[in-house]
């Protein structure tokens, strides 16, 4: 694959759940190194779009290529932080064990984790500045610490593309800022697609914004105007903060 080719290329994609369209004629190209914010109202298709990029669900029509391949074939290059972590917090699992789950798809089928898995898990925890928590029980962490560990879990698979679905939905503003700062730093080496309902906030961090409302329109952060947003949300949106850094 040519280095200049987009690493995610979605063309004319539609998707329906039980006959109801959730995405309609969506086109999206994400270049390597991008930090794309995906925004839109509740139920507008943001999570559906991520699941299509992951190959967890398949479009009704249209084509999806991730690193030039069908999504299933590219999954080892993609890290995913789901909207609702499927972890049972009462289960006594350590932070290290949570992050090691991110190595499952790279692991040999025989035997347990190799030394290298542990090293990569440790590195991922260091990247998100939580190495000191590695022996803690996951359930005892704060909301922000949990999110960092879940990001580390996604990073442990050494992804070239990181997908995050509302990673700051359950944390307060200061922690949210910390996490976005961390993602901005990670973006120096990983392409990021971040789903958020909080447009004002993410416009400070991302390079491009895709507004989803069953259909999708994409703009550079600096080109985002009130009209673009209003059209996406079907009405006026209060922008909390908007600073362009490009
Ligand atoms: P968002 O992440 O933007 O809130 P979703 O992608 O989760 O939106 O959902 C888009 C639409 O598809 C919504 O109307 C939602 O109710 C519907 N939907 C999502 N998941 C399912 C499902 N598993 N079965 C049926 N409908 C679904
Ligand atoms: Mg969602």
mmCIF file with all atom_site columns, N, CA and C and ligand atoms in Angstrom, residues 17-18 22 40-49 83 165, ligand 1:
data_model
loop_
_atom_site.group_PDB
_atom_site.id
_atom_site.type_symbol
_atom_site.label_atom_id
_atom_site.label_alt_id
_atom_site.label_comp_id
_atom_site.label_asym_id
_atom_site.label_entity_id
_atom_site.label_seq_id
_atom_site.pdbx_PDB_ins_code
_atom_site.Cartn_x
_atom_site.Cartn_y
_atom_site.Cartn_z
_atom_site.occupancy
_atom_site.B_iso_or_equiv
_atom_site.pdbx_formal_charge
_atom_site.auth_seq_id
_atom_site.auth_comp_id
_atom_site.auth_asym_id
_atom_site.auth_atom_id
_atom_site.pdbx_PDB_model_num
ATOM   1  N N   . UNK A 1 17  ? -29.937 -1.584 10.536 1.00 0.00 ? 17  UNK A N   1
ATOM   2  C CA  . UNK A 1 17  ? -30.291 -2.572 11.546 1.00 0.00 ? 17  UNK A CA  1
ATOM   3  C C   . UNK A 1 17  ? -31.765 -2.915 11.316 1.00 0.00 ? 17  UNK A C   1
ATOM   4  N N   . UNK A 1 18  ? -32.055 -4.145 11.084 1.00 0.00 ? 18  UNK A N   1
ATOM   5  C CA  . UNK A 1 18  ? -33.446 -4.590 10.900 1.00 0.00 ? 18  UNK A CA  1
ATOM   6  C C   . UNK A 1 18  ? -34.228 -3.684 9.950  1.00 0.00 ? 18  UNK A C   1
ATOM   7  N N   . UNK A 1 22  ? -29.001 3.121  9.407  1.00 0.00 ? 22  UNK A N   1
ATOM   8  C CA  . UNK A 1 22  ? -28.244 3.815  10.451 1.00 0.00 ? 22  UNK A CA  1
ATOM   9  C C   . UNK A 1 22  ? -27.164 4.683  9.810  1.00 0.00 ? 22  UNK A C   1
ATOM   10 N N   . UNK A 1 40  ? -21.615 13.902 16.507 1.00 0.00 ? 40  UNK A N   1
ATOM   11 C CA  . UNK A 1 40  ? -22.989 13.772 16.034 1.00 0.00 ? 40  UNK A CA  1
ATOM   12 C C   . UNK A 1 40  ? -23.881 13.455 17.221 1.00 0.00 ? 40  UNK A C   1
ATOM   13 N N   . UNK A 1 41  ? -25.177 13.713 17.043 1.00 0.00 ? 41  UNK A N   1
ATOM   14 C CA  . UNK A 1 41  ? -26.099 13.464 18.167 1.00 0.00 ? 41  UNK A CA  1
ATOM   15 C C   . UNK A 1 41  ? -26.181 11.979 18.523 1.00 0.00 ? 41  UNK A C   1
ATOM   16 N N   . UNK A 1 42  ? -26.809 11.690 19.659 1.00 0.00 ? 42  UNK A N   1
ATOM   17 C CA  . UNK A 1 42  ? -27.045 10.311 20.064 1.00 0.00 ? 42  UNK A CA  1
ATOM   18 C C   . UNK A 1 42  ? -27.801 9.564  18.990 1.00 0.00 ? 42  UNK A C   1
ATOM   19 N N   . UNK A 1 43  ? -27.383 8.347  18.713 1.00 0.00 ? 43  UNK A N   1
ATOM   20 C CA  . UNK A 1 43  ? -28.111 7.527  17.750 1.00 0.00 ? 43  UNK A CA  1
ATOM   21 C C   . UNK A 1 43  ? -27.847 7.905  16.306 1.00 0.00 ? 43  UNK A C   1
ATOM   22 N N   . UNK A 1 44  ? -26.796 8.722  16.044 1.00 0.00 ? 44  UNK A N   1
ATOM   23 C CA  . UNK A 1 44  ? -26.564 9.206  14.678 1.00 0.00 ? 44  UNK A CA  1
ATOM   24 C C   . UNK A 1 44  ? -25.719 8.240  13.847 1.00 0.00 ? 44  UNK A C   1
ATOM   25 N N   . UNK A 1 45  ? -25.173 7.198  14.483 1.00 0.00 ? 45  UNK A N   1
ATOM   26 C CA  . UNK A 1 45  ? -24.416 6.205  13.712 1.00 0.00 ? 45  UNK A CA  1
ATOM   27 C C   . UNK A 1 45  ? -22.921 6.190  13.975 1.00 0.00 ? 45  UNK A C   1
ATOM   28 N N   . UNK A 1 46  ? -22.465 6.885  15.022 1.00 0.00 ? 46  UNK A N   1
ATOM   29 C CA  . UNK A 1 46  ? -21.019 6.984  15.290 1.00 0.00 ? 46  UNK A CA  1
ATOM   30 C C   . UNK A 1 46  ? -20.420 5.615  15.633 1.00 0.00 ? 46  UNK A C   1
ATOM   31 N N   . UNK A 1 47  ? -21.056 4.926  16.578 1.00 0.00 ? 47  UNK A N   1
ATOM   32 C CA  . UNK A 1 47  ? -20.542 3.606  16.974 1.00 0.00 ? 47  UNK A CA  1
ATOM   33 C C   . UNK A 1 47  ? -20.641 2.624  15.808 1.00 0.00 ? 47  UNK A C   1
ATOM   34 N N   . UNK A 1 48  ? -21.719 2.733  15.059 1.00 0.00 ? 48  UNK A N   1
ATOM   35 C CA  . UNK A 1 48  ? -21.896 1.870  13.884 1.00 0.00 ? 48  UNK A CA  1
ATOM   36 C C   . UNK A 1 48  ? -20.729 2.058  12.908 1.00 0.00 ? 48  UNK A C   1
ATOM   37 N N   . UNK A 1 49  ? -20.332 3.305  12.707 1.00 0.00 ? 49  UNK A N   1
ATOM   38 C CA  . UNK A 1 49  ? -19.223 3.598  11.789 1.00 0.00 ? 49  UNK A CA  1
ATOM   39 C C   . UNK A 1 49  ? -17.933 2.922  12.276 1.00 0.00 ? 49  UNK A C   1
ATOM   40 N N   . UNK A 1 83  ? -17.102 1.843  23.581 1.00 0.00 ? 83  UNK A N   1
ATOM   41 C CA  . UNK A 1 83  ? -17.878 2.844  24.322 1.00 0.00 ? 83  UNK A CA  1
ATOM   42 C C   . UNK A 1 83  ? -18.157 2.375  25.748 1.00 0.00 ? 83  UNK A C   1
ATOM   43 N N   . UNK A 1 165 ? -14.218 5.157  21.286 1.00 0.00 ? 165 UNK A N   1
ATOM   44 C CA  . UNK A 1 165 ? -15.640 5.505  21.256 1.00 0.00 ? 165 UNK A CA  1
ATOM   45 C C   . UNK A 1 165 ? -16.039 6.180  22.570 1.00 0.00 ? 165 UNK A C   1
HETATM 46 P P1  . LIG B 2 .   ? -24.330 6.606  18.174 1.00 0.00 ? 1   LIG B P1  1
HETATM 47 O O1  . LIG B 2 .   ? -23.109 5.820  18.492 1.00 0.00 ? 1   LIG B O1  1
HETATM 48 O O2  . LIG B 2 .   ? -24.080 7.788  17.296 1.00 0.00 ? 1   LIG B O2  1
HETATM 49 O O3  . LIG B 2 .   ? -25.106 6.991  19.401 1.00 0.00 ? 1   LIG B O3  1
HETATM 50 P P2  . LIG B 2 .   ? -25.246 4.101  16.997 1.00 0.00 ? 1   LIG B P2  1
HETATM 51 O O4  . LIG B 2 .   ? -24.287 3.844  15.888 1.00 0.00 ? 1   LIG B O4  1
HETATM 52 O O5  . LIG B 2 .   ? -25.033 3.335  18.252 1.00 0.00 ? 1   LIG B O5  1
HETATM 53 O O6  . LIG B 2 .   ? -25.293 5.674  17.299 1.00 0.00 ? 1   LIG B O6  1
HETATM 54 O O7  . LIG B 2 .   ? -26.702 3.818  16.498 1.00 0.00 ? 1   LIG B O7  1
HETATM 55 C C1  . LIG B 2 .   ? -27.237 4.325  15.288 1.00 0.00 ? 1   LIG B C1  1
HETATM 56 C C2  . LIG B 2 .   ? -28.697 3.900  15.164 1.00 0.00 ? 1   LIG B C2  1
HETATM 57 O O8  . LIG B 2 .   ? -28.789 2.494  15.052 1.00 0.00 ? 1   LIG B O8  1
HETATM 58 C C3  . LIG B 2 .   ? -29.553 4.268  16.358 1.00 0.00 ? 1   LIG B C3  1
HETATM 59 O O9  . LIG B 2 .   ? -30.819 4.605  15.905 1.00 0.00 ? 1   LIG B O9  1
HETATM 60 C C4  . LIG B 2 .   ? -29.585 3.009  17.184 1.00 0.00 ? 1   LIG B C4  1
HETATM 61 O O10 . LIG B 2 .   ? -30.770 2.937  17.938 1.00 0.00 ? 1   LIG B O10 1
HETATM 62 C C5  . LIG B 2 .   ? -29.552 1.952  16.119 1.00 0.00 ? 1   LIG B C5  1
HETATM 63 N N1  . LIG B 2 .   ? -28.874 0.726  16.607 1.00 0.00 ? 1   LIG B N1  1
HETATM 64 C C6  . LIG B 2 .   ? -27.624 0.649  17.103 1.00 0.00 ? 1   LIG B C6  1
HETATM 65 N N2  . LIG B 2 .   ? -27.290 -0.614 17.421 1.00 0.00 ? 1   LIG B N2  1
HETATM 66 C C7  . LIG B 2 .   ? -28.367 -1.373 17.115 1.00 0.00 ? 1   LIG B C7  1
HETATM 67 C C8  . LIG B 2 .   ? -28.649 -2.772 17.186 1.00 0.00 ? 1   LIG B C8  1
HETATM 68 N N3  . LIG B 2 .   ? -27.743 -3.638 17.664 1.00 0.00 ? 1   LIG B N3  1
HETATM 69 N N4  . LIG B 2 .   ? -29.864 -3.189 16.765 1.00 0.00 ? 1   LIG B N4  1
HETATM 70 C C9  . LIG B 2 .   ? -30.778 -2.320 16.266 1.00 0.00 ? 1   LIG B C9  1
HETATM 71 N N5  . LIG B 2 .   ? -30.571 -0.996 16.159 1.00 0.00 ? 1   LIG B N5  1
HETATM 72 C C10 . LIG B 2 .   ? -29.392 -0.511 16.583 1.00 0.00 ? 1   LIG B C10 1
#
